[in-house]
Short mmCIF file of C-alpha atoms in Angstrom, two decimals:
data_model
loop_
_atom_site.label_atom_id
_atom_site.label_comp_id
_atom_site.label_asym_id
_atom_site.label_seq_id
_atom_site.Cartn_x
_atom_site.Cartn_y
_atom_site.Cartn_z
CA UNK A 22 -1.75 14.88 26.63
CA UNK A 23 -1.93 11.56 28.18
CA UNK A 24 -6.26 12.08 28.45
CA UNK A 25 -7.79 12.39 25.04
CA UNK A 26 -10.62 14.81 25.15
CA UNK A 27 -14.18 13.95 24.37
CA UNK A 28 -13.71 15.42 20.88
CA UNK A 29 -10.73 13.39 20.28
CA UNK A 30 -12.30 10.18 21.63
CA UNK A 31 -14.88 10.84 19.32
CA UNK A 32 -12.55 9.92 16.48
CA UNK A 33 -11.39 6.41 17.53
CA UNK A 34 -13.22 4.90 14.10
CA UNK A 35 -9.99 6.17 12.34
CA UNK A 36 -7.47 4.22 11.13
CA UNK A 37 -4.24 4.94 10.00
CA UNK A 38 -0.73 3.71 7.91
CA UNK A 39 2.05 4.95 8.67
CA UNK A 40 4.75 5.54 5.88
CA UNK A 41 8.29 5.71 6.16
CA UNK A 42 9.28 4.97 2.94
CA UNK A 43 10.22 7.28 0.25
CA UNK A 44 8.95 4.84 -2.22
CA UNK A 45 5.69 4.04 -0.71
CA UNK A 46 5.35 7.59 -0.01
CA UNK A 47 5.29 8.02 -4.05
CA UNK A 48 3.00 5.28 -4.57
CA UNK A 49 0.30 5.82 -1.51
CA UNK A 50 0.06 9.12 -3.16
CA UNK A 51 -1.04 7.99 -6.25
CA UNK A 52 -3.18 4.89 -5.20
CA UNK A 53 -5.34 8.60 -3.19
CA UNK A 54 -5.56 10.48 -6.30
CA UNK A 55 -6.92 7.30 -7.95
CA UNK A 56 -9.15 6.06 -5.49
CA UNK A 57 -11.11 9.97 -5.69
CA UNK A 58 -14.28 10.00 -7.33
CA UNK A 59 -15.23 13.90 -6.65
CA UNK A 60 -12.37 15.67 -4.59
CA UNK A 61 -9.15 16.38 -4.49
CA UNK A 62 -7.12 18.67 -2.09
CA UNK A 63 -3.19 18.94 -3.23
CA UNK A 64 -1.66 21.02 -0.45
CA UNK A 65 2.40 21.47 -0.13
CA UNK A 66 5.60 23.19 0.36
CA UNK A 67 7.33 22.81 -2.64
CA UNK A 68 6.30 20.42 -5.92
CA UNK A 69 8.79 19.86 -8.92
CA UNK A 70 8.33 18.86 -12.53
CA UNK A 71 10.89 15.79 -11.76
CA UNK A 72 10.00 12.07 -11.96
CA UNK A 73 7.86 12.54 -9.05
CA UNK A 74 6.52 15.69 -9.17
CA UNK A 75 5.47 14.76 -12.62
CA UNK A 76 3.75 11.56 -11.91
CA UNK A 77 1.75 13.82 -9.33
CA UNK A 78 0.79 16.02 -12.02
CA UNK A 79 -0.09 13.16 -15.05
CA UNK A 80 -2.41 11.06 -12.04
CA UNK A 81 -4.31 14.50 -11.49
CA UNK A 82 -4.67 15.66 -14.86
CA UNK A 83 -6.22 11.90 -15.29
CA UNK A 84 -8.38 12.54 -12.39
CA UNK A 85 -9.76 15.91 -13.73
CA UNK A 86 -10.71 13.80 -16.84
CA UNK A 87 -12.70 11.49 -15.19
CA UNK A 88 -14.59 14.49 -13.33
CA UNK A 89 -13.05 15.12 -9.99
CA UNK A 90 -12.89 18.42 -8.64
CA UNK A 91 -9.05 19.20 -7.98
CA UNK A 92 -7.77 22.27 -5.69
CA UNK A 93 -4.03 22.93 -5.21
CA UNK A 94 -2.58 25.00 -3.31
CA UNK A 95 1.39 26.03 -2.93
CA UNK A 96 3.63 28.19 -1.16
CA UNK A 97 4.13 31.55 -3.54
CA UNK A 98 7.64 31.19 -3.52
CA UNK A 99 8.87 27.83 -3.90
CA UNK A 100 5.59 27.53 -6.46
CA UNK A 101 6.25 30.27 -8.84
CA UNK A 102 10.10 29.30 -8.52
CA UNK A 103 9.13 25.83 -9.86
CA UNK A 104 6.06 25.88 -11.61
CA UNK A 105 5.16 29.30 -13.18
CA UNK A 106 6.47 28.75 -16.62
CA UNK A 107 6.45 24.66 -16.31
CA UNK A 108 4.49 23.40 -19.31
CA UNK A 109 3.12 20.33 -17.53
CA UNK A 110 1.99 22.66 -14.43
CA UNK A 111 0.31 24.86 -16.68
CA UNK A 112 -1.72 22.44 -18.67
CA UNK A 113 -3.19 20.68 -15.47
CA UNK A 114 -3.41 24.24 -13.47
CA UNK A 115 -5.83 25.53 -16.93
CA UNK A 116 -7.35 22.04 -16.83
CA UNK A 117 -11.09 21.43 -16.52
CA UNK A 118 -11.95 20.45 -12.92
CA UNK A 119 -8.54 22.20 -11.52
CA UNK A 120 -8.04 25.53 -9.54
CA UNK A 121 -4.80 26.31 -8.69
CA UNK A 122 -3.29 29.35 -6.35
CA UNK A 123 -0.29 30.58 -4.62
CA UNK A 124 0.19 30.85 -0.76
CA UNK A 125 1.23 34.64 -0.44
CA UNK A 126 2.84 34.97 -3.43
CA UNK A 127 5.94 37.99 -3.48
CA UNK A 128 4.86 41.40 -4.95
CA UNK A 129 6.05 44.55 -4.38
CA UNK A 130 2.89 45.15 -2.31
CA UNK A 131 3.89 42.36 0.48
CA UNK A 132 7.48 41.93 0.32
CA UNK A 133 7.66 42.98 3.97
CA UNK A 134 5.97 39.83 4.65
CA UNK A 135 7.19 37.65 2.26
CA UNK A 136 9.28 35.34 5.42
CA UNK A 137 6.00 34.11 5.95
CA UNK A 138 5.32 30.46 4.46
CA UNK A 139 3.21 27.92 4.20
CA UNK A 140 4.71 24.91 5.20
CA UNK A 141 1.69 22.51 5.41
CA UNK A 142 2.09 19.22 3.17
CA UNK A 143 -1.16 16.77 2.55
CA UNK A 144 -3.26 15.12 0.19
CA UNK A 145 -7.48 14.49 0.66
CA UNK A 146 -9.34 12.48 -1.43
CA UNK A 147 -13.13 12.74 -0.58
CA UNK A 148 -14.44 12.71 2.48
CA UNK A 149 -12.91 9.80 4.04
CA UNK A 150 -8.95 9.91 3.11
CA UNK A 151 -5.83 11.76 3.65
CA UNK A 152 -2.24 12.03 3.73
CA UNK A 153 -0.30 14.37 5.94
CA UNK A 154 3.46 14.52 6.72
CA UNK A 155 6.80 16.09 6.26
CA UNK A 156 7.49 15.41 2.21
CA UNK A 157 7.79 17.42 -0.19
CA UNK A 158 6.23 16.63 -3.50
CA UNK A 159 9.69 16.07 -5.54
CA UNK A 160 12.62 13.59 -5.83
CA UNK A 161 14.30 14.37 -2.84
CA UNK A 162 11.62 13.03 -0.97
CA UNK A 163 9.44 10.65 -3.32
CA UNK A 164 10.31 7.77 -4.94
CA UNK A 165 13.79 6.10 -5.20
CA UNK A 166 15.16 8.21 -8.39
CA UNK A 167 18.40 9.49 -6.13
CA UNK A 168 20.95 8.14 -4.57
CA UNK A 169 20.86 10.95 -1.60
CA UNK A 170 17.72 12.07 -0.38
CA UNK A 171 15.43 12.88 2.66
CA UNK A 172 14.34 10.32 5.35
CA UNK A 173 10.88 11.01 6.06
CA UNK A 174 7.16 10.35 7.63
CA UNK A 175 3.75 10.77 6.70
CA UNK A 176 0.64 9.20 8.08
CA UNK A 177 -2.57 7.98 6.09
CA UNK A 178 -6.00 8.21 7.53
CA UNK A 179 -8.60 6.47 6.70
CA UNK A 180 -11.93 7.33 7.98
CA UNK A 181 -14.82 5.29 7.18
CA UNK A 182 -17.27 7.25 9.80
CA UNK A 183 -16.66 10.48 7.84
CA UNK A 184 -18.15 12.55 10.68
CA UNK A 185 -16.30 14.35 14.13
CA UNK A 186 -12.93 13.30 12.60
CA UNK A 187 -9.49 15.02 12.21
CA UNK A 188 -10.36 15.17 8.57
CA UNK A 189 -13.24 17.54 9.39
CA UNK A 190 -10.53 19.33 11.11
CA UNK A 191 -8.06 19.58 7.90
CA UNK A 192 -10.97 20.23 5.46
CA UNK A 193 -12.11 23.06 7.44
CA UNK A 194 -8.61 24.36 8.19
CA UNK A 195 -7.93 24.27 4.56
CA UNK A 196 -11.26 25.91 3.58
CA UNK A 197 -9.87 29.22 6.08
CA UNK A 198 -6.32 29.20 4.07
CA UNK A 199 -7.74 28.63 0.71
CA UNK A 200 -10.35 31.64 1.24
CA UNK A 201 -6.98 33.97 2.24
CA UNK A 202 -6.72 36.95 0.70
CA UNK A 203 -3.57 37.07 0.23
CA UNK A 204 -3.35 34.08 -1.85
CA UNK A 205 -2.25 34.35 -5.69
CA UNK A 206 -5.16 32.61 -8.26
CA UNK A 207 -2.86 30.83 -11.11
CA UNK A 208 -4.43 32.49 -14.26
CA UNK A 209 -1.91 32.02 -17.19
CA UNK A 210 -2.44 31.77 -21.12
CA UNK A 211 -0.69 29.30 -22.79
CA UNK A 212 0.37 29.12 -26.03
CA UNK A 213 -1.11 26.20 -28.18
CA UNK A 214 2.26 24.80 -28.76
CA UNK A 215 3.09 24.70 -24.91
CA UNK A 216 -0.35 22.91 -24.10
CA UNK A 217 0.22 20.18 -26.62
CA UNK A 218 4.06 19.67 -25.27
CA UNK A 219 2.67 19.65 -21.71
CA UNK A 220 -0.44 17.35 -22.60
CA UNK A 221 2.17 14.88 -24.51
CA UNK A 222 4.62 14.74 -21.76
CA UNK A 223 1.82 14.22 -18.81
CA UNK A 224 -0.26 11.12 -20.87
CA UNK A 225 3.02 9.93 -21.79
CA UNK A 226 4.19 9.59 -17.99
CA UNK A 227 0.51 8.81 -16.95
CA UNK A 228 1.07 5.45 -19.76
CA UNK A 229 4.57 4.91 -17.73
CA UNK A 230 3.05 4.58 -14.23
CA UNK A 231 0.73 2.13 -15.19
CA UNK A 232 3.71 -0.07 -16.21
CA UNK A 233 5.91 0.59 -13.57
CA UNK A 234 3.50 0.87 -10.55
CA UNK A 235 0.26 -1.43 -11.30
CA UNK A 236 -0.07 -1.58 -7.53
CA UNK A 237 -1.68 2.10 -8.23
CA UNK A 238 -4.20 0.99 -9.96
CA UNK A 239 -5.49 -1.61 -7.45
CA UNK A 240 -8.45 -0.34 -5.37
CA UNK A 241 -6.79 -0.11 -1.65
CA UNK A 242 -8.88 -2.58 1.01
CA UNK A 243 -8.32 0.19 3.13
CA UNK A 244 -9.28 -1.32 6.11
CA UNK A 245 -6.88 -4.33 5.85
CA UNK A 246 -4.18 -1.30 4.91
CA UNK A 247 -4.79 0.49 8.05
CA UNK A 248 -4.88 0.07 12.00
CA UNK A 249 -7.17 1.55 14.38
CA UNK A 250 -6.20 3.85 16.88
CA UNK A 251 -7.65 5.13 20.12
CA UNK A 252 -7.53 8.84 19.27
CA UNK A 253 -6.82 11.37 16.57
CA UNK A 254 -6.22 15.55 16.81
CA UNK A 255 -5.00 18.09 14.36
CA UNK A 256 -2.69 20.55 15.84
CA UNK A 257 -2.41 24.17 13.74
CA UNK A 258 -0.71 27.12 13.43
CA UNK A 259 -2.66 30.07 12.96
CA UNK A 260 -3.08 30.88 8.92
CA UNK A 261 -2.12 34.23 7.71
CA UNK A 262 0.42 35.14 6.18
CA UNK A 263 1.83 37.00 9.57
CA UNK A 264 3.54 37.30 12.89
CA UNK A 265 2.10 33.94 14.53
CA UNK A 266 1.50 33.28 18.20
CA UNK A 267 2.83 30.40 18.90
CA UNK A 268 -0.15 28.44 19.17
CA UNK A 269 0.93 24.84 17.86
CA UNK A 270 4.20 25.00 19.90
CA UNK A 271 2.49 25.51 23.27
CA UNK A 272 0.27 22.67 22.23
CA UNK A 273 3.03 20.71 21.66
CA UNK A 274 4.35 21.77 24.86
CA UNK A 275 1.03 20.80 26.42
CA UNK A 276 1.58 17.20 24.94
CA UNK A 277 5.38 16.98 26.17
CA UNK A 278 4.55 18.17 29.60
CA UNK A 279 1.92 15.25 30.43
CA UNK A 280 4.57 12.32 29.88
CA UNK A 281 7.74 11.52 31.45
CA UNK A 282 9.42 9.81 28.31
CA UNK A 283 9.92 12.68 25.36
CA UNK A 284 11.61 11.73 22.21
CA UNK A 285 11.47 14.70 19.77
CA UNK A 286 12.83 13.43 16.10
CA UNK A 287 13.75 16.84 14.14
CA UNK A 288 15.91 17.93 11.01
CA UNK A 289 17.79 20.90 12.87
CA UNK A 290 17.04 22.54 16.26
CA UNK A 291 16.69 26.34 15.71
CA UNK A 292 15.01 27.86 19.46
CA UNK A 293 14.47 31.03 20.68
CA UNK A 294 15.30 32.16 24.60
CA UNK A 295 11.17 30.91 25.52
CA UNK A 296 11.75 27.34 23.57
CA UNK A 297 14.62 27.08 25.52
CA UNK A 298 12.99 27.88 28.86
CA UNK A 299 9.99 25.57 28.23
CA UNK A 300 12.50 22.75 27.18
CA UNK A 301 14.93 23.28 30.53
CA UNK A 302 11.59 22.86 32.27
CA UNK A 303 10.42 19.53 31.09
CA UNK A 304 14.04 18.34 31.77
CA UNK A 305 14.76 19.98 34.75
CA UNK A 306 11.15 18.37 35.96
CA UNK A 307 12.49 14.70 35.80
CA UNK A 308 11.49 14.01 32.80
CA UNK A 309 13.85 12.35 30.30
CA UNK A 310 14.02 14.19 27.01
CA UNK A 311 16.36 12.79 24.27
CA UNK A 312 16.10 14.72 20.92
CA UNK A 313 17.39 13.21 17.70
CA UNK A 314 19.22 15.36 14.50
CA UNK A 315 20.98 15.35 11.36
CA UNK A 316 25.00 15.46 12.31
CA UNK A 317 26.84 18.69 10.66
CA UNK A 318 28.46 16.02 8.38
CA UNK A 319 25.87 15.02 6.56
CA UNK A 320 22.70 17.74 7.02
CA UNK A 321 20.81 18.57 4.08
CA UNK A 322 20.20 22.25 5.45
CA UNK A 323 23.44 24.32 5.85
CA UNK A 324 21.99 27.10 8.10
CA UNK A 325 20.72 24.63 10.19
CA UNK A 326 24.16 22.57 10.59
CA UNK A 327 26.01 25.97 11.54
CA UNK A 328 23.15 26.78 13.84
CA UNK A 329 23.52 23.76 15.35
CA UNK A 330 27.24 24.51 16.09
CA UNK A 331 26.84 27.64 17.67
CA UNK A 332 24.34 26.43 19.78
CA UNK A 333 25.15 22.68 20.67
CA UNK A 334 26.51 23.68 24.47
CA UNK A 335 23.61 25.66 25.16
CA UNK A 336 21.09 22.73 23.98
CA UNK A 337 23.50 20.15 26.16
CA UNK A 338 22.90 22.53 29.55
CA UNK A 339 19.07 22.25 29.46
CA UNK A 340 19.18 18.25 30.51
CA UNK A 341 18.52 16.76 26.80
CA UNK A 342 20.24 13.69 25.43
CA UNK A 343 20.84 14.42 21.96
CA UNK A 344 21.58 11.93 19.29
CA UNK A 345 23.36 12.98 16.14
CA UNK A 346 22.15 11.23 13.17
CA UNK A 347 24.98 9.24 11.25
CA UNK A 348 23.30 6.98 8.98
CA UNK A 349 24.01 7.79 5.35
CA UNK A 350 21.19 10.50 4.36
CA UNK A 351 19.55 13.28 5.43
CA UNK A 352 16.86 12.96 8.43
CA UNK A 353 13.98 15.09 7.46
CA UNK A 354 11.45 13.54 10.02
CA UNK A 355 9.32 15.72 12.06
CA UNK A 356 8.10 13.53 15.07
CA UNK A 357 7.38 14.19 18.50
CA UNK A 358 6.90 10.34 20.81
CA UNK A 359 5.39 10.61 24.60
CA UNK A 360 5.33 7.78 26.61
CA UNK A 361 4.20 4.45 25.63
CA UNK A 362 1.28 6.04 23.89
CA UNK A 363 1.28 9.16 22.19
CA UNK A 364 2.79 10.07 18.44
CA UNK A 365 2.62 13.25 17.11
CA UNK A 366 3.53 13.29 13.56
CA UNK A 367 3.87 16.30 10.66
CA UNK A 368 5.63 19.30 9.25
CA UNK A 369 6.48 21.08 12.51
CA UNK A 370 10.34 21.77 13.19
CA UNK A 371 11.60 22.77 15.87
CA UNK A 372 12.85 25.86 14.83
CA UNK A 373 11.86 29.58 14.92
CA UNK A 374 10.71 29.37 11.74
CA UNK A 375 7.88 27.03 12.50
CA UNK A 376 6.80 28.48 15.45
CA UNK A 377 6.35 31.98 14.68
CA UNK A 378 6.42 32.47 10.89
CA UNK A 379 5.48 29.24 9.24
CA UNK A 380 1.99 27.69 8.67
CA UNK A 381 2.09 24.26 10.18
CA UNK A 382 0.32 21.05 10.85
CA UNK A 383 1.00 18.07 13.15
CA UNK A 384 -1.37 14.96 13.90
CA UNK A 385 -1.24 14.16 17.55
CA UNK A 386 -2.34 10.04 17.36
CA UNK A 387 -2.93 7.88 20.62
CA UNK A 388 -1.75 4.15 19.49
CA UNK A 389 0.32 2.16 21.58
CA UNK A 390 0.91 -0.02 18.08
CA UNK A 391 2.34 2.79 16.44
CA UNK A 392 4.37 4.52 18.83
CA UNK A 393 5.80 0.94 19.31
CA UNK A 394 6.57 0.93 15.52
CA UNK A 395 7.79 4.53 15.90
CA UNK A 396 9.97 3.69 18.86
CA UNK A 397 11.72 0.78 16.89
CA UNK A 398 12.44 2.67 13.81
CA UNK A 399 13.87 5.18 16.55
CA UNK A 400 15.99 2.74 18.38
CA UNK A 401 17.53 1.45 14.87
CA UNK A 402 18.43 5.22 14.34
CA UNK A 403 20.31 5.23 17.59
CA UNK A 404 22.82 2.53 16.46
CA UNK A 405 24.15 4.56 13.49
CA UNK A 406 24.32 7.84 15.71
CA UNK A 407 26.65 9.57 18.10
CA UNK A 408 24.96 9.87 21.34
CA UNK A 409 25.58 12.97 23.77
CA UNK A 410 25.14 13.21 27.51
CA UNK A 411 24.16 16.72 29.09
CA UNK A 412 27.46 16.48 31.01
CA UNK A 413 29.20 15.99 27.15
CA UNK A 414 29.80 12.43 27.35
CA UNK A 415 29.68 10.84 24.06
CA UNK A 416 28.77 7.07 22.84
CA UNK A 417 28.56 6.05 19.81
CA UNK A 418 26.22 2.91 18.49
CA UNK A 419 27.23 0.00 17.30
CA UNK A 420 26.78 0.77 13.46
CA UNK A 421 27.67 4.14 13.75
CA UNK A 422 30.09 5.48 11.06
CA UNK A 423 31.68 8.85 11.45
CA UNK A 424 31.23 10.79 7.71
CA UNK A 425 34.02 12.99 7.39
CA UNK A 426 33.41 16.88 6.20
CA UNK A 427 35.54 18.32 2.98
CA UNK A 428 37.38 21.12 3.69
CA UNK A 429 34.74 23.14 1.77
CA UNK A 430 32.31 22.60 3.95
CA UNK A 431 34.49 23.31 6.97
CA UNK A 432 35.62 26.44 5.93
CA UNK A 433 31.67 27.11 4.93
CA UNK A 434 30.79 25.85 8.55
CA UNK A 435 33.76 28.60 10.04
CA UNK A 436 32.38 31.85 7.79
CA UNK A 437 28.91 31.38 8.46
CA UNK A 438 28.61 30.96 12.33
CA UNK A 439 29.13 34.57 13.30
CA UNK A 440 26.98 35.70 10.33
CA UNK A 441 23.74 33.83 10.75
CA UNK A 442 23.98 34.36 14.71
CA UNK A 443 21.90 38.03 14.42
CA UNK A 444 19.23 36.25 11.95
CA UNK A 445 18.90 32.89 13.41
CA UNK A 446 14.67 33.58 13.65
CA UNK A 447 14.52 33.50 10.58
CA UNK A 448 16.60 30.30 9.20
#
């Protein structure tokens, strides 16, 4: 929306970092959990008990100690997949100072529902600092302990007013999802023996991060960290664990519509016959839409690389320039650029799955500075990536490298696209 409403001009005390580095992703997180002194909000997707995921859990357990309050809350699935009988989990989810639950957890009771996640991933500490983005809380997207991972984006606010800001928007959205009544309360005994191992192993890595990252324990001038911007907004899915309008996506529509110059950064590109016809729209209108995604040869997702080649043609026809991203990893950004001005920025893909099934959260910021940062990390993107024309024309850029597919994942690619075709709503 290229007019900020009063409530959003309301916020323009805000400041923000933006962080595109896997690394600095790790480390921003932990200079937060430090910096609390009475809350902490732990909100994702999926957490591991890797090198990461771990040095998430030893920085919070250290936190509790010191007296801050510390609420996490995880998708049921992905979180009792990874963390209900992890040692380290369950000594800092029993831990003074620490409640833990499960976003609709699968029972018998609500398996009809289980294909509805949460997919929201941030990080508040206090009442004047977040982080909100795309990652993950493991390996594949914090740190640099792999050689292939996810290329991501999260944002850091800093808010020094405290009052009318997006974060009064997140803590209150996360107050309504924490309260759900669907949500599973961690409650697990441990065994003496498995709370000394998971005590050991969490000091022990707490002892290791104060070697190898002593940045972390730095207090943050947070407003020499940070930039001002001109406006801030939270843009939400609806909560429960259900059938969603699409709320966020018509927002995001909203946004799209007001500009002329779209750039829409996504993992895979999963739409349903009204995406489509809201898409066609904004190109058919005049506006020019380009659209950047992971090429089959080197997606991290499979479903989406197959849907992708079923549906390539059809996403050429509505008028949108698509670049397919060649440059050595996965692209897990979820970014939406209008104009000169606006950046939207979170966990929103544009897929079916996001739209109608999946809690979600993207900030919409008005900066020219950062949607000029945005737009050159874009434009570097373009050079390793095969560029397509609506009419099929292809150009490639100047560093881009073709990765070539193994015969695996061909034949992979040739069984699955008539079988995901009839459940492509819910990939």
């Amino acid at each position: 929306m290229k007019t900020m409403s009063k409530s959003e001009k309301e916020t323009c005390k805000e400041r923000i970092l933006c962080i595109d580095s896997n690394l600095d992703a790790l480390i921003w997180r932990l200079r937060v959990i430090e910096a609390a002194e009475k809350e902490l909000v732990f909100v994702t997707f999926d957490t591991e008990d890797d090198l990461s995921g771990r040095a998430l859990m030893a920085a919070f357990l250290n936190a509790s100690e010191r007296g801050v309050k510390i609420r996490m809350l995880i998708d049921g699935i992905s979180g009792r997949l990874h963390q209900k009988k992890n040692d380290c989990f369950m000594v800092l989810a029993n831990a003074e100072n620490v409640e833990a639950r499960f976003y609709n957890p699968l029972t018998m009771k609500n398996r009809k529902s289980a294909s509805y996640r949460m997919h929201d991933k941030y990080l508040i500490a206090d009442d004047y600092l977040y982080i909100l983005g795309g990652r993950n809380s493991n390996d594949l997207f914090l740190g640099n302990f792999r050689d292939k991972y996810n290329v991501d984006r999260d944002i850091l606010v800093y808010e020094p007013e405290k009052e009318d800001t997006s974060l009064c928007q997140l803590k209150e959205y996360f107050e309504r999802i924490w309260a759900l009544p669907t949500n599973g309360v961690f409650a697990r005994r441990m065994k003496e023996e498995v709370r000394k191992n998971g005590e050991e192993k969490l000091r022990k890595h707490y002892h290791l991060l104060q070697k190898e990252y002593p940045e972390v324990f730095w207090r943050p001038e947070w407003e020499k960290e940070t930039m001002a911007v001109e406006g801030m907004r939270l843009l939400s899915n609806p909560v429960e664990a259900s059938f969603k309008e699409p709320k966020l996506w018509e927002q995001l529509s909203e946004y799209m519509n007001q500009g002329q110059k779209i750039f829409i950064n996504t993992p895979y590109f999963i739409c349903d016959d009204r995406m489509y016809e809201e898409l066609s729209y904004l190109c058919a209108s005049g506006k020019r839409v380009q659209m950047m995604t992971n090429g089959v040869e080197n997606g991290a997702n499979l479903a989406g690389c197959v849907d992708y080649l079923n549906e390539r043609p059809k996403i050429l026809q509505m008028g949108m320039e698509v670049y397919e991203y060649h440059g050595g990893q996965s692209v897990h950004r979820k970014t939406v650029l209008v104009d000169q001005d606006i950046s939207i920025v979170g966990s929103f893909n544009f897929d079916m799955r996001s739209t109608y099934h999946d809690t979600e959260l993207m900030l919409v910021i008005k900066s020219k500075e950062l949607n000029r940062q945005l737009r050159e990390v874009v434009r570097k993107d373009m050079e390793v990536s095969n560029h397509i024309m609506p009419d099929g024309t292809e150009r490639q850029g100047k560093h881009y490298q073709k990765a070539s597919i193994s015969r695996r994942r061909k034949a992979t690619y040739h069984m699955l696209r008539p079988v995901l075709k009839p459940i492509r709503h819910l990939l």
